[in-house]
PDB file of C-alpha atoms in Angstrom:
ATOM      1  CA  UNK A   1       0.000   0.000   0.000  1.00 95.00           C
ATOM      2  CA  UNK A   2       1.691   3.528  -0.919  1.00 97.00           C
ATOM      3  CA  UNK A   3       1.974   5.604   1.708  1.00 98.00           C
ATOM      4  CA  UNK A   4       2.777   9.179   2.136  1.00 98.00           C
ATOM      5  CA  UNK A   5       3.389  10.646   5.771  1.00 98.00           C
ATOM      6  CA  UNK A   6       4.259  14.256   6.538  1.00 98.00           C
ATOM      7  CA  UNK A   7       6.002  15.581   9.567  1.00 98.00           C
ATOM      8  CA  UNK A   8       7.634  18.826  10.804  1.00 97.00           C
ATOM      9  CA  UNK A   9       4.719  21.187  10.591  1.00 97.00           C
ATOM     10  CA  UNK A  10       4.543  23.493  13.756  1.00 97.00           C
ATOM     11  CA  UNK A  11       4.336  27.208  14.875  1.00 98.00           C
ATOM     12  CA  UNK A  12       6.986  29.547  13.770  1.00 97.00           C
ATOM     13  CA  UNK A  13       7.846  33.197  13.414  1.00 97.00           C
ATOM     14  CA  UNK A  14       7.778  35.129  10.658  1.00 97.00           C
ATOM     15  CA  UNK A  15      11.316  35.273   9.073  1.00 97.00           C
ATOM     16  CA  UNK A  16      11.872  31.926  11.073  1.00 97.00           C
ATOM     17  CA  UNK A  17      12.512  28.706   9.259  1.00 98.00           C
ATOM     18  CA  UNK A  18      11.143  24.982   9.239  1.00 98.00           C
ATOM     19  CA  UNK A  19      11.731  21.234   7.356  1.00 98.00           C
ATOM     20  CA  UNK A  20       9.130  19.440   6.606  1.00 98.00           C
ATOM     21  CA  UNK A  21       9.310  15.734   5.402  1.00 98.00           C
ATOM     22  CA  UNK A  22       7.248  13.018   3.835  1.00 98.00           C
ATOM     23  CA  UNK A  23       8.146   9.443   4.452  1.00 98.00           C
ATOM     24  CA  UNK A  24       7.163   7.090   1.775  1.00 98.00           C
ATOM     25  CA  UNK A  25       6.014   3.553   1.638  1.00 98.00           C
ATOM     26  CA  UNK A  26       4.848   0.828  -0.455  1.00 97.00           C
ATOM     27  CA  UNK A  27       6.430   2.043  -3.541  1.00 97.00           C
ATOM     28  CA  UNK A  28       9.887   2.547  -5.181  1.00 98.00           C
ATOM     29  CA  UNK A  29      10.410   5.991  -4.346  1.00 98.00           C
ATOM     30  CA  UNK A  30      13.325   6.511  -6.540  1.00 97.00           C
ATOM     31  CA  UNK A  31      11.180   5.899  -9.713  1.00 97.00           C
ATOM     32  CA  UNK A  32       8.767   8.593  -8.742  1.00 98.00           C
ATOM     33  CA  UNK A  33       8.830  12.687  -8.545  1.00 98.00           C
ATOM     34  CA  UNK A  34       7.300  14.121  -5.888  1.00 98.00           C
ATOM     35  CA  UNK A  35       5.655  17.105  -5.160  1.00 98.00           C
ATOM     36  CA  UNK A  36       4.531  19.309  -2.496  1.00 98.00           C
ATOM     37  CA  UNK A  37       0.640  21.304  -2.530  1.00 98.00           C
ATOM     38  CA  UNK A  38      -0.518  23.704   0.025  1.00 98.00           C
ATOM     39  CA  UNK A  39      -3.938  24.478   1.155  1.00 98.00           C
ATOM     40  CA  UNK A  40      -4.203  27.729   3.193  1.00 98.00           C
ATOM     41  CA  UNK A  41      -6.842  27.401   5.937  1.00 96.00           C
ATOM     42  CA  UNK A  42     -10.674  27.658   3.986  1.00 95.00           C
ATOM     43  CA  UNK A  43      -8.676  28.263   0.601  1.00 97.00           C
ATOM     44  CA  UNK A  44      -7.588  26.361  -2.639  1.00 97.00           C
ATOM     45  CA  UNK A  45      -4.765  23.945  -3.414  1.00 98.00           C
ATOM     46  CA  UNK A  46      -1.325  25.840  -4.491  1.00 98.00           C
ATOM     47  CA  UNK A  47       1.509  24.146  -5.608  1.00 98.00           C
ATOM     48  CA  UNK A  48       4.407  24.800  -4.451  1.00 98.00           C
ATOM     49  CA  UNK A  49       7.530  22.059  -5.808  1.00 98.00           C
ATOM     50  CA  UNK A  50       8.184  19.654  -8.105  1.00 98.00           C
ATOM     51  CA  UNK A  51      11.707  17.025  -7.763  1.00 98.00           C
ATOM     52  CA  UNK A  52      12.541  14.824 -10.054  1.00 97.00           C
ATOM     53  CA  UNK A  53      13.019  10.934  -8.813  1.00 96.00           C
ATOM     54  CA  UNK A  54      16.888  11.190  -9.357  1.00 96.00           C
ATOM     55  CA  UNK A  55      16.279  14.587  -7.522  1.00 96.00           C
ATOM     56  CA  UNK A  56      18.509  16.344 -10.629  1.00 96.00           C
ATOM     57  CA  UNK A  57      14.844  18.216 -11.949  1.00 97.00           C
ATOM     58  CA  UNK A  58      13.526  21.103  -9.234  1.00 97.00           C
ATOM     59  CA  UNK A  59      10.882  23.334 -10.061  1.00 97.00           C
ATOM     60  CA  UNK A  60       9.392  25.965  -7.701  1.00 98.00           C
ATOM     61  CA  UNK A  61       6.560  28.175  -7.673  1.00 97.00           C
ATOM     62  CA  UNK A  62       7.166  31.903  -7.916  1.00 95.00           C
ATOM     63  CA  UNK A  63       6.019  32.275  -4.538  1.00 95.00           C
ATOM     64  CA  UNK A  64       8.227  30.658  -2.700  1.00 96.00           C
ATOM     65  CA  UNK A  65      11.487  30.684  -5.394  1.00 95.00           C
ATOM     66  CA  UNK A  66      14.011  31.638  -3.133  1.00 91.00           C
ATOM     67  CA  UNK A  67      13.112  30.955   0.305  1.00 96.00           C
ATOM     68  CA  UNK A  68      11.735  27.066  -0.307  1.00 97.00           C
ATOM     69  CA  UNK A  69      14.095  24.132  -1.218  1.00 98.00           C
ATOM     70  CA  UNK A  70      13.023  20.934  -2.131  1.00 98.00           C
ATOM     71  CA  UNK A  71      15.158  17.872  -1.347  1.00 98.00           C
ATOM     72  CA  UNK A  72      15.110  14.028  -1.419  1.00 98.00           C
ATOM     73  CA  UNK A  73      17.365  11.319   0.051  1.00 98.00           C
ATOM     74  CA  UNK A  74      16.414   8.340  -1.897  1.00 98.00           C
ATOM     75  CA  UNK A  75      18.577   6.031   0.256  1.00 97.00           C
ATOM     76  CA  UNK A  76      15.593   6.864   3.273  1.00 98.00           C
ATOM     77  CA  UNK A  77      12.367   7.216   0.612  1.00 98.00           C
ATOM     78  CA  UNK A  78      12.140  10.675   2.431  1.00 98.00           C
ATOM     79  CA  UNK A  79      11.330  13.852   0.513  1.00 98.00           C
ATOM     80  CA  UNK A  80      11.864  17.064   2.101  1.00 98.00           C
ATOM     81  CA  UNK A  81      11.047  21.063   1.588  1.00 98.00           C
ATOM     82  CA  UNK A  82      13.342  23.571   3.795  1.00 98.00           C
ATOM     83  CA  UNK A  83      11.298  26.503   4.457  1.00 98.00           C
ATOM     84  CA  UNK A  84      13.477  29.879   5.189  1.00 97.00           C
ATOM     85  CA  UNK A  85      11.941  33.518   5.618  1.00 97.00           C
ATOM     86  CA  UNK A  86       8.687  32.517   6.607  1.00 97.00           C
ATOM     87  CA  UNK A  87       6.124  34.917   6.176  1.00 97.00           C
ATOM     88  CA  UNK A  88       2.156  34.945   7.498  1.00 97.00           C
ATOM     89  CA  UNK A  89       1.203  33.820   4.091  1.00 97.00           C
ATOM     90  CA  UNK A  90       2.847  30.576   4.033  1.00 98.00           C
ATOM     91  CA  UNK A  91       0.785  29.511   6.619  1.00 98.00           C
ATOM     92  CA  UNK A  92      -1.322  26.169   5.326  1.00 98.00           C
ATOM     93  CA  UNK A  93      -1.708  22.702   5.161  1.00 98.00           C
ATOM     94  CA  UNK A  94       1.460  21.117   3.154  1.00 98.00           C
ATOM     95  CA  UNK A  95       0.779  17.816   1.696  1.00 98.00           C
ATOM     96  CA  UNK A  96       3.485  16.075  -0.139  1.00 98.00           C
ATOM     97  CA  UNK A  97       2.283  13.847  -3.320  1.00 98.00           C
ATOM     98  CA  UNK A  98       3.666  11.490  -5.895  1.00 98.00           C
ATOM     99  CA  UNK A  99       3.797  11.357  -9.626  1.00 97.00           C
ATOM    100  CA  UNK A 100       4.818   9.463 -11.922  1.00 96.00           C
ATOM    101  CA  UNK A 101       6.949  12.046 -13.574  1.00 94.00           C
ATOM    102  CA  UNK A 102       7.203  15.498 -12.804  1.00 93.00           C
ATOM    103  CA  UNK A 103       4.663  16.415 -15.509  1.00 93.00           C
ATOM    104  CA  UNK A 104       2.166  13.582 -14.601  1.00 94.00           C
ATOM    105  CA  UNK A 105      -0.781  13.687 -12.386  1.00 97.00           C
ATOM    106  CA  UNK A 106      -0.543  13.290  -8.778  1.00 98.00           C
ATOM    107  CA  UNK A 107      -1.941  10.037  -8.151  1.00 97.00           C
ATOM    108  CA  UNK A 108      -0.846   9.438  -4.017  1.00 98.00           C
ATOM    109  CA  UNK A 109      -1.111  12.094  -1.376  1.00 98.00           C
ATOM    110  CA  UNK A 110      -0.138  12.374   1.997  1.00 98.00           C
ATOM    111  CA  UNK A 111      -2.603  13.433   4.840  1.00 98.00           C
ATOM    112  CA  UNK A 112      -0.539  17.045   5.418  1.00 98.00           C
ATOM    113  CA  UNK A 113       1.186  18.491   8.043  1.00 98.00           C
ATOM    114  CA  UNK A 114       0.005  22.211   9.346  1.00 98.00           C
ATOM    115  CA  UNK A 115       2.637  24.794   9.270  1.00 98.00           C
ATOM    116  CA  UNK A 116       1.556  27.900  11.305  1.00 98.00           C
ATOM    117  CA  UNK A 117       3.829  30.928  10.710  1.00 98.00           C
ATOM    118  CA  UNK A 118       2.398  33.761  13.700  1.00 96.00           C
ATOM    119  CA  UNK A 119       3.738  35.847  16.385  1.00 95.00           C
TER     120      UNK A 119
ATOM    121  CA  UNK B   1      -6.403  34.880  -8.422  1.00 83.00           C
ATOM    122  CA  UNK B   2      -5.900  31.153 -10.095  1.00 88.00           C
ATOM    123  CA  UNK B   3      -4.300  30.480 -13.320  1.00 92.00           C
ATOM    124  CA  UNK B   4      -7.295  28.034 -14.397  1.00 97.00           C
ATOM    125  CA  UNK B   5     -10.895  29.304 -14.061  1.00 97.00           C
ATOM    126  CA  UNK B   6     -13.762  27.222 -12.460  1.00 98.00           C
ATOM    127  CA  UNK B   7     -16.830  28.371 -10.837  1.00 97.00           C
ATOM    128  CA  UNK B   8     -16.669  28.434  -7.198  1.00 97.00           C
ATOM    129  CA  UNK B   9     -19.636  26.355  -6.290  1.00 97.00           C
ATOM    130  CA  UNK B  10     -22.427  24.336  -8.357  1.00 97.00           C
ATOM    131  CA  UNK B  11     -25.021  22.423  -6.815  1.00 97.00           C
ATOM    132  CA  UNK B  12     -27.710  19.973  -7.964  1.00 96.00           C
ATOM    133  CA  UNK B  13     -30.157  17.371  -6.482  1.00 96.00           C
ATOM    134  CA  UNK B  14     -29.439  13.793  -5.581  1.00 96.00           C
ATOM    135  CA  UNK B  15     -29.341  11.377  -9.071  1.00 97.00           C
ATOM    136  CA  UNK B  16     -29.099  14.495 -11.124  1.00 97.00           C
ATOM    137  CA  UNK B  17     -26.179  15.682 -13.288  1.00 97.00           C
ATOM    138  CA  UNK B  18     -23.550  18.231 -12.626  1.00 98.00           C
ATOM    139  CA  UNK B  19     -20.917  19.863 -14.387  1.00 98.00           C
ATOM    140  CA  UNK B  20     -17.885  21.722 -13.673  1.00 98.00           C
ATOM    141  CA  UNK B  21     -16.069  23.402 -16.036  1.00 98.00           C
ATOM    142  CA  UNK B  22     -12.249  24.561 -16.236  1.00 98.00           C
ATOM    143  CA  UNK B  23     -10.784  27.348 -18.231  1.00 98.00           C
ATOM    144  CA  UNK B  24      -7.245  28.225 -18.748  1.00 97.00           C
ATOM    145  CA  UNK B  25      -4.976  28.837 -22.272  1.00 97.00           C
ATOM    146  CA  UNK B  26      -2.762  27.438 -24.651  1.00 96.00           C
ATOM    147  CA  UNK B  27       0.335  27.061 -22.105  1.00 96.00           C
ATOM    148  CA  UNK B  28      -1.665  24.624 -19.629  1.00 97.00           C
ATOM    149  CA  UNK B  29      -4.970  23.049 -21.224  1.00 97.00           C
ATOM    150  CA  UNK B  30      -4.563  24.096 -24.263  1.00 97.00           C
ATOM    151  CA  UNK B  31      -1.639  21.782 -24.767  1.00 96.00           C
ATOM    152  CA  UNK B  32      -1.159  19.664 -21.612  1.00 97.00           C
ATOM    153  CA  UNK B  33      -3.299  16.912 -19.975  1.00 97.00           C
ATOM    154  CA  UNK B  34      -6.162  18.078 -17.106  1.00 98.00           C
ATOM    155  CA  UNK B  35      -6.626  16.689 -13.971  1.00 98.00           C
ATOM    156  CA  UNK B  36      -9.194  16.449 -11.964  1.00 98.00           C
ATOM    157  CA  UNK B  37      -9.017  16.372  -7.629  1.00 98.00           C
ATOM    158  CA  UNK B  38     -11.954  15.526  -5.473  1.00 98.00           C
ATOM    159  CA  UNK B  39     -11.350  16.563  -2.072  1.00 98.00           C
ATOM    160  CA  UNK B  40     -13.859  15.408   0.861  1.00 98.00           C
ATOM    161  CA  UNK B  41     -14.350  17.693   3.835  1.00 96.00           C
ATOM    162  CA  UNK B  42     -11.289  17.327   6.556  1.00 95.00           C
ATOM    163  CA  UNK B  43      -9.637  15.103   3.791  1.00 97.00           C
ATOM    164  CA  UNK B  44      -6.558  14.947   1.705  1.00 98.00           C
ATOM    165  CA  UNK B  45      -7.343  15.285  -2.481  1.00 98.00           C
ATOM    166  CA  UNK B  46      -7.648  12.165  -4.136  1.00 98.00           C
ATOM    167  CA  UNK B  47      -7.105  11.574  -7.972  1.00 98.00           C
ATOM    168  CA  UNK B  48     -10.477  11.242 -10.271  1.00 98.00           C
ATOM    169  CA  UNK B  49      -9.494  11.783 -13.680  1.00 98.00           C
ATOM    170  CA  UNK B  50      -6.083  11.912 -14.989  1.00 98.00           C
ATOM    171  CA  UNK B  51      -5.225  13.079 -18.605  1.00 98.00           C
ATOM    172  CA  UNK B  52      -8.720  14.698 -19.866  1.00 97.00           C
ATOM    173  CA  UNK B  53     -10.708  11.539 -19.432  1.00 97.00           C
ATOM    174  CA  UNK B  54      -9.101   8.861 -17.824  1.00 98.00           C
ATOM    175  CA  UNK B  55     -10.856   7.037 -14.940  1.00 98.00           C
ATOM    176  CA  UNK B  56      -8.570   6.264 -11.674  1.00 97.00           C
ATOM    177  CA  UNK B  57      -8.878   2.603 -10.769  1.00 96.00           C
ATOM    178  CA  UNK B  58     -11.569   2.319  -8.018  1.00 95.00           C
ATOM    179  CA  UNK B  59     -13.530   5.656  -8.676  1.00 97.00           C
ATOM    180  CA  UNK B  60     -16.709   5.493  -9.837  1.00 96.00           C
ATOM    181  CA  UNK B  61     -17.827   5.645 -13.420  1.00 96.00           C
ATOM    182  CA  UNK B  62     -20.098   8.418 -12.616  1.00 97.00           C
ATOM    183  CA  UNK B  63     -17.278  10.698 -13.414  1.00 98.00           C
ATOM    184  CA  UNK B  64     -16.615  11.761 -16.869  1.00 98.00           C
ATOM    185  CA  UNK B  65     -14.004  14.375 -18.043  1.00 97.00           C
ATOM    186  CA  UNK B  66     -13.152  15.538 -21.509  1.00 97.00           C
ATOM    187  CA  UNK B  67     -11.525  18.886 -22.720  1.00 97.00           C
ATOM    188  CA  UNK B  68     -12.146  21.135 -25.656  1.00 96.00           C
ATOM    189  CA  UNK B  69      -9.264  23.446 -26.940  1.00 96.00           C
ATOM    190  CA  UNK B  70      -7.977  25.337 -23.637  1.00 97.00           C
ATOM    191  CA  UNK B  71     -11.396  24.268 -21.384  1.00 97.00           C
ATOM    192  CA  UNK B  72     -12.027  20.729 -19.777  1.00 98.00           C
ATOM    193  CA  UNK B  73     -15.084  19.817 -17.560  1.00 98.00           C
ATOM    194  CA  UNK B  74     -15.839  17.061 -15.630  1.00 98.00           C
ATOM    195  CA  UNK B  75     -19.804  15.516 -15.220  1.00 98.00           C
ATOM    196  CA  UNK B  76     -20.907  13.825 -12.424  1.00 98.00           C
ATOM    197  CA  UNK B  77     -23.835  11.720 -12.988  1.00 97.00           C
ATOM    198  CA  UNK B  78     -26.463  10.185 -10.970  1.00 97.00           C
ATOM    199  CA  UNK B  79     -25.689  12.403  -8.143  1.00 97.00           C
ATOM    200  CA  UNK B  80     -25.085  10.911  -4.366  1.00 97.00           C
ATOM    201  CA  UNK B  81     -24.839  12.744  -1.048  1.00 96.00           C
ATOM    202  CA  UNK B  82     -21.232  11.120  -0.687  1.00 96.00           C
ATOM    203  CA  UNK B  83     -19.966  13.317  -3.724  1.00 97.00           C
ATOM    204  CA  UNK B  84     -20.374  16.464  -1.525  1.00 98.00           C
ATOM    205  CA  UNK B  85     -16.907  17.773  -2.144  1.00 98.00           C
ATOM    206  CA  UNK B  86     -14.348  20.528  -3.261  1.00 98.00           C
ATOM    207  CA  UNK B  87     -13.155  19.254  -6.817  1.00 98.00           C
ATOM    208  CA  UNK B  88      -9.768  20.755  -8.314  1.00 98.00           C
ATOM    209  CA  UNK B  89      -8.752  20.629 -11.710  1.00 98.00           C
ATOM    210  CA  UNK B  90      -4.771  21.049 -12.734  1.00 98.00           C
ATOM    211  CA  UNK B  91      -2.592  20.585 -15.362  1.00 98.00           C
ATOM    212  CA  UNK B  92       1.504  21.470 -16.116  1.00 97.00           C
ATOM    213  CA  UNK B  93       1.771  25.297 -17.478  1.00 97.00           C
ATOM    214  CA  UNK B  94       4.590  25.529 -20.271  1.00 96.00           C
ATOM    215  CA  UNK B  95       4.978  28.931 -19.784  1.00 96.00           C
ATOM    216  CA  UNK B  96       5.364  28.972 -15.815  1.00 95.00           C
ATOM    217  CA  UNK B  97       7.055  25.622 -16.049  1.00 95.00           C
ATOM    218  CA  UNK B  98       5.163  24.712 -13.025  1.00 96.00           C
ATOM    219  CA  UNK B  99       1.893  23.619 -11.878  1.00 98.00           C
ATOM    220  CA  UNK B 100      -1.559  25.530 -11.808  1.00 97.00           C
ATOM    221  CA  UNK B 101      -4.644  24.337 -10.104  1.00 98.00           C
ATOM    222  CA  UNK B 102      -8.301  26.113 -10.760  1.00 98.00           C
ATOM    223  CA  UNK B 103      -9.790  27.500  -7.569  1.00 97.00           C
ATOM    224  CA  UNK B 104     -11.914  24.751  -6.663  1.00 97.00           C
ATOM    225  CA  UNK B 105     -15.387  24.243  -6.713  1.00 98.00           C
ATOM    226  CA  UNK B 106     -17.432  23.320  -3.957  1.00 98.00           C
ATOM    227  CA  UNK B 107     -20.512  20.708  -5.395  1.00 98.00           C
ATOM    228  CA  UNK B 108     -23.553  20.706  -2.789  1.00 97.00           C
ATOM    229  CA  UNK B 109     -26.285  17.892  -3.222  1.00 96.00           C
ATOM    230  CA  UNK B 110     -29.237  19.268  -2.118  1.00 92.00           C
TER     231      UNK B 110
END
């Protein structure tokens, strides 16, 4: 059974930073890109990053280029996004998600993990 | 302000039919597959249709997408209480070299 589990979602201060993670199960991760979607509290989905299986393909929206990196470590099926210069609107839900490439439909989410950025 | 267009809510009674339409251009629909999300209250989105009309394994056939040009919609016939949901539609922008997602629409069965 695939399996998608985010972690490291928490309160932080704005201009503070935060990594969040996604454990995957079930599948070969390697083979896969992943992705990670946000979902503002009461608003719509927003993606944020796209990687590559072999991890050598990023791709960013413009509202985090900059700030937001995307990583994987293939070796522990664990993607990761390090979040720097946090600001009130990145607060949301982050899911992470899986596709078969990084152009292809995301077929496997995770359940999210909330990341609070307040004061 | 989203890249692809979609109304923000439809709703229609129980064994009815709904549809939900998507608008965006030539970068995203207009030359890339569309995707459809269905996303159940307190819940994580889940696949429906992948590629303009193709039916994830399990879901029920009650969904239909297609796409014309730079619009896709997706029909849901036969209407249940159960498909009370937000539903998404995406596809890959050429132009952004990134995602987009429409703004959701939230279907009510009344």
């Amino acid at each position: 059974e695939v399996q998608l589990v985010e972690s490291g979602g928490g309160l932080v201060q704005p201009g503070g930073s935060l990594r969040l993670s996604c454990a995957a199960s079930g599948f070969t991760f390697r083979d896969y890109a992943m992705n990670w979607v946000r979902q503002a509290p009461g608003k719509g989905l927003e993606w944020v990053s796209t990687i590559s299986g072999s991890a050598t393909v990023t791709y960013y929206a413009d509202s985090v280029k900059g700030p937001f990196t995307t990583s994987r470590d293939n070796s522990k099926n664990t993607l990761y996004l390090q979040m720097n210069s946090l600001r009130a609107e990145d607060t949301a839900l982050y899911y992470c998600a899986r596709a078969y490439s990084t152009t292809s439909e995301f077929d496997a989410w995770g359940q999210g993990t909330l990341v609070t950025v307040s004061s | 302000q989203s890249v692809l267009t979609q109304p923000p809510s439809v709703s229609e009674a129980p064994r009815q039919r709904v549809t939900i339409s998507c608008s965006g251009s030539s970068s995203n629909i207009g030359k890339n597959g569309v995707h459809w999300y269905q996303q159940l209250p307190g819940k994580a989105p889940k696949l429906l249709i992948y590629y303009d009309d193709l039916l994830t394994s399990g879901v029920s056939d009650r969904f239909t997408g297609s796409k014309s040009g730079s619009s896709a919609s997706l029909v849901i016939s036969g209407l249940q209480s159960e498909d009370e949901a937000d539903y998404y539609c995406s596809a890959w922008d050429d132009s952004l070299n990134g995602w987009v997602f429409g703004g959701g629409t939230k279907l009510t069965v009344l």
